[in-house]
Amino acid sequence: MSHAYKGQPRTAAPGIEGLVRRTLAERVGAELAGAIPVTEKFTDLGIDSLDLVVTLATLERECGVERIADGELWDIADSIGSLTAYLTEHATVLPGDAR
């Protein structure tokens, strides 16, 4: 089943967007991760699938989210907003800094 979360999250859990940005910053740098508009596509910024896969692996572990299939990667996590919305809906655990 494909989930397409586009645009700004409807009701993001407090701190999840910050967690996404901090985790992404480990791959692309804090300056870029902090400045990305919520709806900007990662591919438009040159963020590649390896950066995204590594970021997702960390977020999946920290938030208790079932692994996202490779074929759904860009449908679920094509922007900060879509990834935040997905984690908000599917997280079973919220790390301390995402509460």
PDB file of C-alpha atoms in Angstrom:
ATOM      1  CA  MET A   1       0.000   0.000   0.000  1.00  0.00           C
ATOM      2  CA  SER A   2       1.404   3.381  -0.985  1.00  0.00           C
ATOM      3  CA  HIS A   3       0.990   6.375   1.291  1.00  0.00           C
ATOM      4  CA  ALA A   4       1.425   9.789  -0.271  1.00  0.00           C
ATOM      5  CA  TYR A   5       1.833  12.519   2.299  1.00  0.00           C
ATOM      6  CA  LYS A   6       2.242  15.770   0.435  1.00  0.00           C
ATOM      7  CA  GLY A   7       2.711  19.248   1.800  1.00  0.00           C
ATOM      8  CA  GLN A   8       2.469  20.548   5.308  1.00  0.00           C
ATOM      9  CA  PRO A   9       1.457  18.041   7.977  1.00  0.00           C
ATOM     10  CA  ARG A  10      -2.077  18.424   9.252  1.00  0.00           C
ATOM     11  CA  THR A  11      -1.367  18.011  12.964  1.00  0.00           C
ATOM     12  CA  ALA A  12       2.282  17.300  13.578  1.00  0.00           C
ATOM     13  CA  ALA A  13       3.185  16.006  17.003  1.00  0.00           C
ATOM     14  CA  PRO A  14       5.247  18.633  18.842  1.00  0.00           C
ATOM     15  CA  GLY A  15       8.918  18.215  18.167  1.00  0.00           C
ATOM     16  CA  ILE A  16       8.749  15.625  15.385  1.00  0.00           C
ATOM     17  CA  GLU A  17       9.611  18.165  12.699  1.00  0.00           C
ATOM     18  CA  GLY A  18      12.603  19.234  14.793  1.00  0.00           C
ATOM     19  CA  LEU A  19      13.661  15.608  15.190  1.00  0.00           C
ATOM     20  CA  VAL A  20      13.407  15.106  11.416  1.00  0.00           C
ATOM     21  CA  ARG A  21      15.531  18.204  10.803  1.00  0.00           C
ATOM     22  CA  ARG A  22      18.168  17.234  13.400  1.00  0.00           C
ATOM     23  CA  THR A  23      18.421  13.703  12.017  1.00  0.00           C
ATOM     24  CA  LEU A  24      18.637  14.954   8.435  1.00  0.00           C
ATOM     25  CA  ALA A  25      21.305  17.461   9.523  1.00  0.00           C
ATOM     26  CA  GLU A  26      23.626  14.567  10.342  1.00  0.00           C
ATOM     27  CA  ARG A  27      23.691  13.815   6.583  1.00  0.00           C
ATOM     28  CA  VAL A  28      23.319  17.209   4.884  1.00  0.00           C
ATOM     29  CA  GLY A  29      24.467  19.692   7.524  1.00  0.00           C
ATOM     30  CA  ALA A  30      22.553  21.764  10.051  1.00  0.00           C
ATOM     31  CA  GLU A  31      22.393  24.891   7.899  1.00  0.00           C
ATOM     32  CA  LEU A  32      20.604  23.162   5.012  1.00  0.00           C
ATOM     33  CA  ALA A  33      18.411  20.965   7.215  1.00  0.00           C
ATOM     34  CA  GLY A  34      17.280  23.972   9.236  1.00  0.00           C
ATOM     35  CA  ALA A  35      16.489  26.108   6.192  1.00  0.00           C
ATOM     36  CA  ILE A  36      14.468  23.640   4.105  1.00  0.00           C
ATOM     37  CA  PRO A  37      10.890  24.846   3.597  1.00  0.00           C
ATOM     38  CA  VAL A  38       8.425  22.224   4.835  1.00  0.00           C
ATOM     39  CA  THR A  39       7.060  21.465   1.364  1.00  0.00           C
ATOM     40  CA  GLU A  40      10.346  21.662  -0.589  1.00  0.00           C
ATOM     41  CA  LYS A  41      11.131  18.345  -2.289  1.00  0.00           C
ATOM     42  CA  PHE A  42      14.353  16.704  -1.138  1.00  0.00           C
ATOM     43  CA  THR A  43      15.247  15.873  -4.740  1.00  0.00           C
ATOM     44  CA  ASP A  44      15.003  19.558  -5.695  1.00  0.00           C
ATOM     45  CA  LEU A  45      17.679  20.254  -3.079  1.00  0.00           C
ATOM     46  CA  GLY A  46      20.036  17.515  -4.223  1.00  0.00           C
ATOM     47  CA  ILE A  47      19.337  15.277  -1.232  1.00  0.00           C
ATOM     48  CA  ASP A  48      19.777  11.786  -2.608  1.00  0.00           C
ATOM     49  CA  SER A  49      18.263   8.435  -1.730  1.00  0.00           C
ATOM     50  CA  LEU A  50      21.280   7.359   0.360  1.00  0.00           C
ATOM     51  CA  ASP A  51      20.921  10.433   2.571  1.00  0.00           C
ATOM     52  CA  LEU A  52      17.224   9.732   2.893  1.00  0.00           C
ATOM     53  CA  VAL A  53      17.612   5.998   3.594  1.00  0.00           C
ATOM     54  CA  VAL A  54      20.146   6.623   6.372  1.00  0.00           C
ATOM     55  CA  THR A  55      17.970   9.382   7.867  1.00  0.00           C
ATOM     56  CA  LEU A  56      14.879   7.168   7.700  1.00  0.00           C
ATOM     57  CA  ALA A  57      16.633   4.213   9.313  1.00  0.00           C
ATOM     58  CA  THR A  58      17.468   6.376  12.325  1.00  0.00           C
ATOM     59  CA  LEU A  59      13.969   7.853  12.540  1.00  0.00           C
ATOM     60  CA  GLU A  60      12.301   4.447  12.153  1.00  0.00           C
ATOM     61  CA  ARG A  61      14.312   3.091  15.093  1.00  0.00           C
ATOM     62  CA  GLU A  62      13.811   6.145  17.296  1.00  0.00           C
ATOM     63  CA  CYS A  63      10.078   6.428  16.629  1.00  0.00           C
ATOM     64  CA  GLY A  64       9.205   2.736  16.524  1.00  0.00           C
ATOM     65  CA  VAL A  65       7.962   2.956  12.937  1.00  0.00           C
ATOM     66  CA  GLU A  66       7.813  -0.094  10.722  1.00  0.00           C
ATOM     67  CA  ARG A  67      10.444  -0.023   7.975  1.00  0.00           C
ATOM     68  CA  ILE A  68       9.359   1.889   4.907  1.00  0.00           C
ATOM     69  CA  ALA A  69       9.693  -0.213   1.748  1.00  0.00           C
ATOM     70  CA  ASP A  70      12.184   1.114  -0.784  1.00  0.00           C
ATOM     71  CA  GLY A  71       9.457   1.417  -3.401  1.00  0.00           C
ATOM     72  CA  GLU A  72       7.487   3.774  -1.143  1.00  0.00           C
ATOM     73  CA  LEU A  73      10.452   5.896  -0.094  1.00  0.00           C
ATOM     74  CA  TRP A  74       9.819   8.952  -2.257  1.00  0.00           C
ATOM     75  CA  ASP A  75       6.023   8.747  -1.827  1.00  0.00           C
ATOM     76  CA  ILE A  76       6.238   8.823   1.965  1.00  0.00           C
ATOM     77  CA  ALA A  77       9.308  10.936   2.524  1.00  0.00           C
ATOM     78  CA  ASP A  78       9.770  13.446  -0.262  1.00  0.00           C
ATOM     79  CA  SER A  79       9.875  16.512   2.007  1.00  0.00           C
ATOM     80  CA  ILE A  80      10.172  17.561   5.643  1.00  0.00           C
ATOM     81  CA  GLY A  81       6.376  17.937   5.748  1.00  0.00           C
ATOM     82  CA  SER A  82       5.553  14.545   4.296  1.00  0.00           C
ATOM     83  CA  LEU A  83       8.056  12.753   6.519  1.00  0.00           C
ATOM     84  CA  THR A  84       6.807  14.617   9.614  1.00  0.00           C
ATOM     85  CA  ALA A  85       3.199  13.725   8.759  1.00  0.00           C
ATOM     86  CA  TYR A  86       4.093  10.059   8.266  1.00  0.00           C
ATOM     87  CA  LEU A  87       5.948   9.851  11.578  1.00  0.00           C
ATOM     88  CA  THR A  88       3.166  11.722  13.380  1.00  0.00           C
ATOM     89  CA  GLU A  89       0.654   9.159  12.169  1.00  0.00           C
ATOM     90  CA  HIS A  90       2.755   6.003  12.618  1.00  0.00           C
ATOM     91  CA  ALA A  91       5.160   6.582  15.522  1.00  0.00           C
ATOM     92  CA  THR A  92       4.701   4.191  18.429  1.00  0.00           C
ATOM     93  CA  VAL A  93       7.428   5.869  20.490  1.00  0.00           C
ATOM     94  CA  LEU A  94       8.338   9.537  20.749  1.00  0.00           C
ATOM     95  CA  PRO A  95      11.948  10.102  21.712  1.00  0.00           C
ATOM     96  CA  GLY A  96      12.425  12.557  24.579  1.00  0.00           C
ATOM     97  CA  ASP A  97      13.477  15.417  22.311  1.00  0.00           C
ATOM     98  CA  ALA A  98      10.401  14.974  20.072  1.00  0.00           C
ATOM     99  CA  ARG A  99       7.805  15.387  22.813  1.00  0.00           C
TER     100      ARG A  99
END
